[in-house]
PDB file of C-alpha atoms in Angstrom:
ATOM      1  CA  MET Y  17      -7.553 -14.648  29.251  1.00 47.00           C
ATOM      2  CA  LEU Y  18      -6.149 -14.508  32.670  1.00 50.00           C
ATOM      3  CA  THR Y  19      -6.228 -18.594  32.332  1.00 52.00           C
ATOM      4  CA  LYS Y  20      -3.647 -18.764  29.027  1.00 51.00           C
ATOM      5  CA  LYS Y  21      -0.359 -18.662  29.669  1.00 51.00           C
ATOM      6  CA  PRO Y  22       1.477 -15.851  27.340  1.00 49.00           C
ATOM      7  CA  ARG Y  23       3.645 -17.279  25.108  1.00 53.00           C
ATOM      8  CA  THR Y  24       6.807 -15.391  26.709  1.00 57.00           C
ATOM      9  CA  ARG Y  25       7.407 -13.123  29.485  1.00 60.00           C
ATOM     10  CA  ALA Y  26       8.997 -10.519  27.117  1.00 62.00           C
ATOM     11  CA  THR Y  27       5.437 -10.402  25.459  1.00 75.00           C
ATOM     12  CA  GLU Y  28       3.545  -9.588  28.584  1.00 79.00           C
ATOM     13  CA  ALA Y  29       5.985  -7.091  29.986  1.00 82.00           C
ATOM     14  CA  ASP Y  30       5.885  -5.359  26.173  1.00 81.00           C
ATOM     15  CA  ARG Y  31       1.734  -5.332  26.522  1.00 83.00           C
ATOM     16  CA  GLU Y  32       2.046  -4.069  30.120  1.00 87.00           C
ATOM     17  CA  THR Y  33       4.602  -1.501  28.601  1.00 89.00           C
ATOM     18  CA  ALA Y  34       2.219  -0.235  26.014  1.00 89.00           C
ATOM     19  CA  MET Y  35      -0.529   0.076  27.925  1.00 90.00           C
ATOM     20  CA  ASP Y  36       1.442   2.228  30.761  1.00 94.00           C
ATOM     21  CA  LEU Y  37       1.976   4.528  27.782  1.00 95.00           C
ATOM     22  CA  VAL Y  38      -1.354   4.454  26.940  1.00 95.00           C
ATOM     23  CA  PHE Y  39      -2.806   5.437  30.446  1.00 95.00           C
ATOM     24  CA  ARG Y  40      -0.377   8.004  30.640  1.00 96.00           C
ATOM     25  CA  ALA Y  41      -0.807   9.563  27.333  1.00 97.00           C
ATOM     26  CA  LEU Y  42      -5.054   9.840  28.513  1.00 96.00           C
ATOM     27  CA  ALA Y  43      -4.422  10.983  31.632  1.00 97.00           C
ATOM     28  CA  ASP Y  44      -3.979  14.879  30.588  1.00 97.00           C
ATOM     29  CA  ARG Y  45      -6.761  17.012  29.334  1.00 97.00           C
ATOM     30  CA  THR Y  46      -5.100  18.576  26.638  1.00 97.00           C
ATOM     31  CA  ARG Y  47      -4.276  14.997  25.184  1.00 97.00           C
ATOM     32  CA  ARG Y  48      -7.712  13.821  25.791  1.00 97.00           C
ATOM     33  CA  LYS Y  49      -9.095  16.921  23.798  1.00 97.00           C
ATOM     34  CA  LEU Y  50      -6.557  16.421  20.885  1.00 97.00           C
ATOM     35  CA  LEU Y  51      -8.032  12.877  20.419  1.00 97.00           C
ATOM     36  CA  ASP Y  52     -11.485  14.232  20.535  1.00 97.00           C
ATOM     37  CA  LEU Y  53     -10.397  16.988  17.663  1.00 97.00           C
ATOM     38  CA  LEU Y  54      -9.196  14.285  15.900  1.00 96.00           C
ATOM     39  CA  TYR Y  55     -12.061  11.959  16.122  1.00 93.00           C
ATOM     40  CA  ALA Y  56     -14.289  14.853  14.798  1.00 92.00           C
ATOM     41  CA  GLU Y  57     -11.877  15.563  11.958  1.00 92.00           C
ATOM     42  CA  ASN Y  58      -9.448  13.081  11.149  1.00 92.00           C
ATOM     43  CA  GLY Y  59      -6.038  13.994   9.295  1.00 93.00           C
ATOM     44  CA  GLN Y  60      -5.105  17.434  11.033  1.00 95.00           C
ATOM     45  CA  SER Y  61      -1.984  19.425  10.992  1.00 96.00           C
ATOM     46  CA  LEU Y  62      -0.369  21.177  13.844  1.00 96.00           C
ATOM     47  CA  GLY Y  63      -1.793  24.282  12.760  1.00 95.00           C
ATOM     48  CA  GLU Y  64      -5.322  23.286  12.638  1.00 95.00           C
ATOM     49  CA  LEU Y  65      -5.448  21.687  15.870  1.00 96.00           C
ATOM     50  CA  CYS Y  66      -3.446  24.772  17.232  1.00 96.00           C
ATOM     51  CA  GLN Y  67      -6.762  26.602  16.405  1.00 95.00           C
ATOM     52  CA  TYR Y  68      -8.593  24.988  19.170  1.00 95.00           C
ATOM     53  CA  LEU Y  69      -5.686  24.842  21.799  1.00 94.00           C
ATOM     54  CA  ASP Y  70      -4.892  27.683  24.086  1.00 92.00           C
ATOM     55  CA  MET Y  71      -1.209  27.013  24.186  1.00 93.00           C
ATOM     56  CA  ALA Y  72       2.278  27.334  22.307  1.00 93.00           C
ATOM     57  CA  ARG Y  73       2.601  25.149  19.270  1.00 94.00           C
ATOM     58  CA  GLN Y  74       5.741  23.680  20.684  1.00 95.00           C
ATOM     59  CA  SER Y  75       3.577  22.530  24.005  1.00 96.00           C
ATOM     60  CA  ALA Y  76       1.055  21.397  21.346  1.00 96.00           C
ATOM     61  CA  THR Y  77       3.899  19.181  19.743  1.00 96.00           C
ATOM     62  CA  GLN Y  78       4.884  17.857  23.024  1.00 97.00           C
ATOM     63  CA  HIS Y  79       1.328  16.520  23.896  1.00 98.00           C
ATOM     64  CA  LEU Y  80       1.279  14.905  20.046  1.00 97.00           C
ATOM     65  CA  GLU Y  81       4.668  13.274  20.514  1.00 97.00           C
ATOM     66  CA  VAL Y  82       3.305  11.862  23.765  1.00 97.00           C
ATOM     67  CA  LEU Y  83       0.209  10.467  21.891  1.00 98.00           C
ATOM     68  CA  GLU Y  84       2.444   8.946  19.087  1.00 96.00           C
ATOM     69  CA  ALA Y  85       4.449   7.380  21.657  1.00 95.00           C
ATOM     70  CA  ALA Y  86       1.500   5.739  23.325  1.00 96.00           C
ATOM     71  CA  ASN Y  87       0.518   4.647  19.540  1.00 95.00           C
ATOM     72  CA  LEU Y  88      -2.508   6.617  19.634  1.00 97.00           C
ATOM     73  CA  VAL Y  89      -1.789   8.923  16.840  1.00 97.00           C
ATOM     74  CA  SER Y  90       0.004   8.325  14.076  1.00 95.00           C
ATOM     75  CA  THR Y  91       1.236  10.782  11.136  1.00 94.00           C
ATOM     76  CA  ALA Y  92       1.559  11.044   7.367  1.00 92.00           C
ATOM     77  CA  ARG Y  93       2.945  13.656   5.498  1.00 90.00           C
ATOM     78  CA  ARG Y  94       1.369  15.705   2.534  1.00 85.00           C
ATOM     79  CA  GLY Y  95       3.634  17.983   0.935  1.00 87.00           C
ATOM     80  CA  ARG Y  96       5.455  20.146   3.604  1.00 88.00           C
ATOM     81  CA  HIS Y  97       2.491  19.411   6.348  1.00 89.00           C
ATOM     82  CA  LYS Y  98       2.551  16.748   8.768  1.00 93.00           C
ATOM     83  CA  LEU Y  99      -0.765  15.114   9.238  1.00 95.00           C
ATOM     84  CA  HIS Y 100      -2.228  13.652  12.383  1.00 97.00           C
ATOM     85  CA  PHE Y 101      -4.311  10.564  12.477  1.00 96.00           C
ATOM     86  CA  ILE Y 102      -6.146   9.486  15.800  1.00 96.00           C
ATOM     87  CA  ASN Y 103      -5.050   5.169  16.104  1.00 96.00           C
ATOM     88  CA  PRO Y 104      -7.978   3.701  18.038  1.00 93.00           C
ATOM     89  CA  VAL Y 105      -6.111   0.035  17.979  1.00 93.00           C
ATOM     90  CA  PRO Y 106      -4.933   0.668  21.295  1.00 92.00           C
ATOM     91  CA  LEU Y 107      -8.353   1.862  22.788  1.00 91.00           C
ATOM     92  CA  HIS Y 108      -9.730  -1.079  21.531  1.00 88.00           C
ATOM     93  CA  ASP Y 109      -6.898  -3.422  23.267  1.00 87.00           C
ATOM     94  CA  PHE Y 110      -8.249  -1.515  26.682  1.00 86.00           C
ATOM     95  CA  TYR Y 111     -11.761  -1.876  26.009  1.00 86.00           C
ATOM     96  CA  GLU Y 112     -11.032  -5.637  25.586  1.00 83.00           C
ATOM     97  CA  ARG Y 113      -8.961  -6.137  28.543  1.00 83.00           C
ATOM     98  CA  TRP Y 114     -11.122  -3.555  30.649  1.00 83.00           C
ATOM     99  CA  VAL Y 115     -14.355  -3.205  29.690  1.00 83.00           C
ATOM    100  CA  ARG Y 116     -15.908  -5.931  27.545  1.00 79.00           C
ATOM    101  CA  LYS Y 117     -15.080  -8.991  29.765  1.00 76.00           C
ATOM    102  CA  PHE Y 118     -17.163  -6.975  32.758  1.00 78.00           C
ATOM    103  CA  GLU Y 119     -19.992  -6.683  30.341  1.00 73.00           C
ATOM    104  CA  VAL Y 120     -19.902 -10.464  29.435  1.00 69.00           C
ATOM    105  CA  ASN Y 121     -19.970 -10.879  33.326  1.00 67.00           C
ATOM    106  CA  ARG Y 122     -23.039  -8.704  33.730  1.00 67.00           C
ATOM    107  CA  LEU Y 123     -24.856 -10.652  31.413  1.00 66.00           C
ATOM    108  CA  THR Y 124     -23.949 -14.052  32.302  1.00 68.00           C
ATOM    109  CA  PHE Y 125     -25.149 -12.709  35.809  1.00 68.00           C
ATOM    110  CA  LEU Y 126     -28.349 -11.637  34.603  1.00 70.00           C
ATOM    111  CA  GLY Y 127     -28.884 -15.092  32.950  1.00 71.00           C
ATOM    112  CA  ASP Y 128     -28.513 -16.381  35.968  1.00 73.00           C
ATOM    113  CA  LEU Y 129     -30.461 -14.407  38.013  1.00 74.00           C
ATOM    114  CA  LYS Y 130     -33.543 -15.347  35.115  1.00 74.00           C
ATOM    115  CA  THR Y 131     -32.471 -18.742  35.650  1.00 74.00           C
ATOM    116  CA  VAL Y 132     -33.275 -18.521  39.204  1.00 74.00           C
ATOM    117  CA  ALA Y 133     -35.906 -16.683  39.225  1.00 76.00           C
ATOM    118  CA  GLU Y 134     -37.976 -18.513  36.574  1.00 77.00           C
ATOM    119  CA  GLY Y 135     -37.017 -21.738  38.409  1.00 72.00           C
ATOM    120  CA  LYS Y 136     -38.561 -20.349  41.458  1.00 59.00           C
ATOM    121  CA  LYS Y 137     -41.708 -19.889  39.595  1.00 48.00           C
ATOM    122  CA  THR Y 138     -42.310 -23.611  39.035  1.00 42.00           C
TER     123      THR Y 138
ATOM    124  CA  MET N   8     -19.332  16.534  -8.673  1.00 51.00           C
ATOM    125  CA  THR N   9     -16.356  16.518  -6.086  1.00 63.00           C
ATOM    126  CA  ARG N  10     -15.933  13.450  -4.014  1.00 72.00           C
ATOM    127  CA  VAL N  11     -14.728  14.432  -0.875  1.00 82.00           C
ATOM    128  CA  VAL N  12     -12.653  11.440   0.448  1.00 86.00           C
ATOM    129  CA  THR N  13     -10.740  10.580   3.760  1.00 88.00           C
ATOM    130  CA  LYS N  14      -8.518   8.067   5.100  1.00 91.00           C
ATOM    131  CA  PHE N  15      -7.721   6.464   8.519  1.00 94.00           C
ATOM    132  CA  ILE N  16      -4.799   5.243   9.761  1.00 95.00           C
ATOM    133  CA  TYR N  17      -4.333   1.772  12.321  1.00 95.00           C
ATOM    134  CA  VAL N  18      -1.039   1.588  13.678  1.00 96.00           C
ATOM    135  CA  THR N  19      -0.595  -1.767  16.232  1.00 95.00           C
ATOM    136  CA  TYR N  20       2.681  -3.375  17.150  1.00 94.00           C
ATOM    137  CA  ILE N  21       2.943  -7.135  17.352  1.00 95.00           C
ATOM    138  CA  ALA N  22       5.426  -9.466  18.760  1.00 93.00           C
ATOM    139  CA  ALA N  23       5.725 -11.584  15.749  1.00 95.00           C
ATOM    140  CA  SER N  24       7.727 -11.615  12.515  1.00 96.00           C
ATOM    141  CA  ARG N  25       6.949  -9.815   9.791  1.00 97.00           C
ATOM    142  CA  GLU N  26       6.789 -12.972   7.853  1.00 97.00           C
ATOM    143  CA  LYS N  27       4.090 -14.110  10.188  1.00 97.00           C
ATOM    144  CA  VAL N  28       1.965 -11.132  10.223  1.00 97.00           C
ATOM    145  CA  TRP N  29       2.161 -11.601   6.337  1.00 98.00           C
ATOM    146  CA  GLU N  30       0.571 -15.102   6.544  1.00 97.00           C
ATOM    147  CA  ALA N  31      -1.905 -13.964   9.334  1.00 97.00           C
ATOM    148  CA  ILE N  32      -3.303 -11.621   6.626  1.00 97.00           C
ATOM    149  CA  THR N  33      -2.998 -13.252   3.122  1.00 97.00           C
ATOM    150  CA  ASP N  34      -3.646 -17.298   4.133  1.00 97.00           C
ATOM    151  CA  ALA N  35      -7.454 -17.751   4.166  1.00 96.00           C
ATOM    152  CA  ASP N  36      -7.303 -20.520   7.094  1.00 95.00           C
ATOM    153  CA  VAL N  37      -5.206 -18.367   9.079  1.00 96.00           C
ATOM    154  CA  SER N  38      -7.212 -15.106   8.317  1.00 96.00           C
ATOM    155  CA  ARG N  39     -10.425 -16.800   9.331  1.00 94.00           C
ATOM    156  CA  ARG N  40      -9.201 -18.076  12.879  1.00 94.00           C
ATOM    157  CA  TYR N  41      -8.984 -13.784  14.041  1.00 94.00           C
ATOM    158  CA  TRP N  42     -11.282 -12.419  11.520  1.00 94.00           C
ATOM    159  CA  ALA N  43     -13.958 -14.316  11.206  1.00 92.00           C
ATOM    160  CA  GLN N  44     -13.844 -14.291   7.563  1.00 93.00           C
ATOM    161  CA  SER N  45     -10.957 -15.739   5.054  1.00 96.00           C
ATOM    162  CA  ASN N  46      -8.992 -13.362   2.483  1.00 97.00           C
ATOM    163  CA  VAL N  47      -8.553 -15.363  -0.587  1.00 96.00           C
ATOM    164  CA  SER N  48      -6.386 -14.428  -3.767  1.00 97.00           C
ATOM    165  CA  THR N  49      -3.231 -15.217  -5.353  1.00 97.00           C
ATOM    166  CA  TRP N  50      -2.008 -12.035  -4.013  1.00 97.00           C
ATOM    167  CA  ARG N  51      -0.295 -11.257  -7.302  1.00 96.00           C
ATOM    168  CA  PRO N  52      -0.691  -7.553  -8.530  1.00 96.00           C
ATOM    169  CA  GLY N  53      -3.719  -7.517 -10.832  1.00 94.00           C
ATOM    170  CA  ALA N  54      -5.494 -10.739  -9.381  1.00 95.00           C
ATOM    171  CA  LEU N  55      -8.669 -10.181  -7.419  1.00 95.00           C
ATOM    172  CA  TRP N  56      -9.086 -10.716  -4.079  1.00 96.00           C
ATOM    173  CA  GLU N  57     -12.092 -11.484  -1.598  1.00 95.00           C
ATOM    174  CA  HIS N  58     -13.032 -11.367   2.034  1.00 95.00           C
ATOM    175  CA  VAL N  59     -14.907 -14.389   2.011  1.00 95.00           C
ATOM    176  CA  ARG N  60     -17.767 -15.232   5.134  1.00 94.00           C
ATOM    177  CA  PRO N  61     -17.642 -18.945   6.419  1.00 92.00           C
ATOM    178  CA  ASP N  62     -20.700 -19.657   4.182  1.00 92.00           C
ATOM    179  CA  GLY N  63     -18.868 -18.857   1.145  1.00 92.00           C
ATOM    180  CA  ALA N  64     -20.394 -15.210   0.145  1.00 94.00           C
ATOM    181  CA  ALA N  65     -17.639 -12.374  -0.686  1.00 94.00           C
ATOM    182  CA  VAL N  66     -18.525  -9.799   1.696  1.00 94.00           C
ATOM    183  CA  ILE N  67     -15.402  -7.208   0.333  1.00 95.00           C
ATOM    184  CA  ALA N  68     -13.632  -7.595  -2.893  1.00 94.00           C
ATOM    185  CA  GLY N  69     -11.270  -5.882  -4.885  1.00 94.00           C
ATOM    186  CA  GLN N  70      -8.012  -6.109  -6.618  1.00 94.00           C
ATOM    187  CA  VAL N  71      -4.090  -6.620  -5.626  1.00 96.00           C
ATOM    188  CA  ILE N  72      -2.218  -3.451  -6.507  1.00 96.00           C
ATOM    189  CA  GLU N  73       1.052  -3.770  -5.344  1.00 97.00           C
ATOM    190  CA  SER N  74       2.097  -7.248  -3.291  1.00 97.00           C
ATOM    191  CA  ASP N  75       6.050  -7.090  -2.140  1.00 97.00           C
ATOM    192  CA  ARG N  76       6.106 -10.198   0.695  1.00 95.00           C
ATOM    193  CA  PRO N  77       6.542  -9.427   3.491  1.00 97.00           C
ATOM    194  CA  ASN N  78       6.929  -5.781   3.408  1.00 97.00           C
ATOM    195  CA  ARG N  79       3.582  -4.198   1.500  1.00 98.00           C
ATOM    196  CA  LEU N  80       0.490  -5.081   0.413  1.00 98.00           C
ATOM    197  CA  VAL N  81      -1.926  -2.570  -1.397  1.00 98.00           C
ATOM    198  CA  LEU N  82      -5.414  -3.741  -2.621  1.00 96.00           C
ATOM    199  CA  THR N  83      -8.612  -1.946  -3.700  1.00 95.00           C
ATOM    200  CA  TRP N  84     -11.490  -2.377  -1.462  1.00 94.00           C
ATOM    201  CA  ALA N  85     -15.065  -2.223  -2.149  1.00 93.00           C
ATOM    202  CA  PHE N  86     -18.471  -3.683  -1.648  1.00 92.00           C
ATOM    203  CA  PRO N  87     -18.530  -6.547  -4.107  1.00 90.00           C
ATOM    204  CA  THR N  88     -21.867  -5.230  -6.094  1.00 86.00           C
ATOM    205  CA  ASP N  89     -19.678  -1.739  -6.413  1.00 82.00           C
ATOM    206  CA  VAL N  90     -16.451  -3.624  -7.972  1.00 74.00           C
ATOM    207  CA  PRO N  91     -17.132  -3.258 -11.526  1.00 71.00           C
ATOM    208  CA  ASP N  92     -17.004   0.954 -10.611  1.00 76.00           C
ATOM    209  CA  GLU N  93     -13.468   1.307  -9.900  1.00 74.00           C
ATOM    210  CA  ALA N  94     -14.583   5.001  -8.940  1.00 77.00           C
ATOM    211  CA  GLN N  95     -16.386   3.286  -6.135  1.00 79.00           C
ATOM    212  CA  ALA N  96     -13.201   1.863  -4.488  1.00 90.00           C
ATOM    213  CA  SER N  97     -11.243   2.482  -1.387  1.00 94.00           C
ATOM    214  CA  ILE N  98      -7.329   1.574  -0.977  1.00 95.00           C
ATOM    215  CA  VAL N  99      -6.109  -0.252   1.748  1.00 97.00           C
ATOM    216  CA  ALA N 100      -2.078  -0.577   2.287  1.00 97.00           C
ATOM    217  CA  PHE N 101      -0.658  -3.055   4.919  1.00 98.00           C
ATOM    218  CA  ASP N 102       3.281  -1.596   5.639  1.00 98.00           C
ATOM    219  CA  LEU N 103       4.913  -4.263   7.893  1.00 98.00           C
ATOM    220  CA  GLU N 104       7.871  -2.877   9.815  1.00 97.00           C
ATOM    221  CA  THR N 105      10.411  -4.669  11.796  1.00 96.00           C
ATOM    222  CA  VAL N 106      10.775  -2.558  15.260  1.00 93.00           C
ATOM    223  CA  GLY N 107      13.267  -4.468  17.476  1.00 91.00           C
ATOM    224  CA  THR N 108      11.318  -8.016  18.552  1.00 89.00           C
ATOM    225  CA  MET N 109       8.191  -6.524  17.033  1.00 92.00           C
ATOM    226  CA  THR N 110       6.569  -6.062  14.059  1.00 96.00           C
ATOM    227  CA  ARG N 111       5.069  -2.508  12.985  1.00 96.00           C
ATOM    228  CA  LEU N 112       1.800  -2.870  11.144  1.00 97.00           C
ATOM    229  CA  THR N 113      -0.030   0.122   9.435  1.00 97.00           C
ATOM    230  CA  VAL N 114      -2.933  -0.693   7.513  1.00 97.00           C
ATOM    231  CA  THR N 115      -3.964   3.087   6.092  1.00 96.00           C
ATOM    232  CA  HIS N 116      -7.349   2.901   4.213  1.00 95.00           C
ATOM    233  CA  ASP N 117      -7.343   5.412   1.819  1.00 94.00           C
ATOM    234  CA  GLU N 118     -10.034   7.017  -0.552  1.00 92.00           C
ATOM    235  CA  LEU N 119     -12.956   6.531   1.580  1.00 91.00           C
ATOM    236  CA  GLU N 120     -15.938   8.462   0.640  1.00 89.00           C
ATOM    237  CA  GLU N 121     -17.029  10.754   3.243  1.00 87.00           C
ATOM    238  CA  GLY N 122     -20.077   9.899   5.542  1.00 86.00           C
ATOM    239  CA  SER N 123     -20.341   6.473   3.447  1.00 89.00           C
ATOM    240  CA  ASP N 124     -21.441   3.294   5.194  1.00 89.00           C
ATOM    241  CA  MET N 125     -17.993   1.734   4.163  1.00 90.00           C
ATOM    242  CA  ILE N 126     -16.383   4.557   6.446  1.00 90.00           C
ATOM    243  CA  ARG N 127     -18.689   3.330   9.343  1.00 89.00           C
ATOM    244  CA  ARG N 128     -18.219   0.026   8.889  1.00 89.00           C
ATOM    245  CA  ILE N 129     -14.542   0.003   8.882  1.00 89.00           C
ATOM    246  CA  SER N 130     -14.178   2.654  11.563  1.00 87.00           C
ATOM    247  CA  GLN N 131     -15.955  -0.358  13.726  1.00 88.00           C
ATOM    248  CA  GLY N 132     -13.973  -3.070  11.663  1.00 92.00           C
ATOM    249  CA  TRP N 133     -10.001  -1.986  11.772  1.00 93.00           C
ATOM    250  CA  PRO N 134      -9.786  -1.774  15.684  1.00 93.00           C
ATOM    251  CA  ARG N 135     -11.807  -5.116  16.280  1.00 92.00           C
ATOM    252  CA  VAL N 136      -9.966  -7.171  14.063  1.00 94.00           C
ATOM    253  CA  LEU N 137      -6.288  -5.956  14.216  1.00 95.00           C
ATOM    254  CA  SER N 138      -6.927  -6.276  18.264  1.00 93.00           C
ATOM    255  CA  SER N 139      -8.007  -9.707  17.251  1.00 94.00           C
ATOM    256  CA  LEU N 140      -4.621 -10.334  15.001  1.00 96.00           C
ATOM    257  CA  LYS N 141      -2.550  -9.065  17.723  1.00 94.00           C
ATOM    258  CA  SER N 142      -4.091 -11.266  20.217  1.00 92.00           C
ATOM    259  CA  PHE N 143      -3.829 -14.206  18.155  1.00 95.00           C
ATOM    260  CA  LEU N 144      -0.513 -13.786  16.939  1.00 95.00           C
ATOM    261  CA  GLU N 145       0.874 -13.293  20.351  1.00 92.00           C
ATOM    262  CA  THR N 146      -1.153 -15.788  22.812  1.00 90.00           C
ATOM    263  CA  GLY N 147      -2.623 -18.020  20.155  1.00 90.00           C
ATOM    264  CA  THR N 148      -6.269 -16.969  21.056  1.00 87.00           C
ATOM    265  CA  PRO N 149      -8.238 -14.422  18.793  1.00 88.00           C
ATOM    266  CA  LEU N 150     -10.726 -11.931  20.388  1.00 86.00           C
ATOM    267  CA  ASP N 151     -14.257 -12.483  19.757  1.00 80.00           C
ATOM    268  CA  THR N 152     -14.078  -9.984  16.659  1.00 77.00           C
ATOM    269  CA  TRP N 153     -17.619  -8.994  15.741  1.00 78.00           C
ATOM    270  CA  ALA N 154     -19.166  -9.466  19.475  1.00 76.00           C
ATOM    271  CA  ASP N 155     -21.796  -6.225  20.064  1.00 68.00           C
ATOM    272  CA  SER N 156     -20.948  -5.266  16.233  1.00 70.00           C
ATOM    273  CA  GLU N 157     -24.099  -4.119  14.477  1.00 61.00           C
ATOM    274  CA  PRO N 158     -25.376  -6.498  11.708  1.00 56.00           C
ATOM    275  CA  ARG N 159     -23.405  -6.990   8.793  1.00 53.00           C
ATOM    276  CA  ARG N 160     -24.449  -5.730   5.232  1.00 50.00           C
ATOM    277  CA  PRO N 161     -26.164  -8.730   3.648  1.00 49.00           C
ATOM    278  CA  ALA N 162     -23.687 -10.279   1.628  1.00 48.00           C
ATOM    279  CA  SER N 163     -24.005 -11.062  -2.678  1.00 45.00           C
ATOM    280  CA  LYS N 164     -22.168 -13.399  -4.587  1.00 40.00           C
TER     281      LYS N 164
END
């Protein structure tokens, strides 16, 4: 809510910084592809992900690190493998802030339109 | 028959202490504020816990496996009708770590059966719940957690 004052300035700055990292991470087609791959099959190793990417393992690792820094990917170890998991929570924060409020406004607008249109009939 | 299981890991950073985050997960009144349903238990290992709708019906239930306030909470997680059958239960672990002034909350939902109704529901549920929890603890205002979600499974009690 824009009308609601955040509890502290630091919190607001932290949220903006976190959002910067998300946008930066998403502004790259390889990283979006990595998210698609993890969405299709969660918990893949670097080796598994590299099968679908036309690049050196080292480059793929760097892309995964950017996604991890943005909290879009989390990892867990299984034996000697590091598995990657898509973390959709920041995407949901993004959705709440940049998508849903506009959908709500559109619905309100349609509601108003209906009221006006139906009012004219009488 | 092999039961093919999978897991999901959800992470969120919240500008609040671990104690506050722990309370938000385990206190019936606080959890209702941002989750729209209450988590109810004594939270002692071995105790039962329930995820309860405002009308009193349990929609999820299980057992407390590990409870180390404010670091780690592990629960079994199943539809109440499936609770007697332990093989049906999935496992949820909440890990709370302090990172600077924030708490890093990791929710690991494991032992989920591939293609199950539960997977569909929790993949829709956890991002909403964790976004709402973050908003609630940081600004005092939860999100409309279940807006536009598919109808909930009928509760059994």
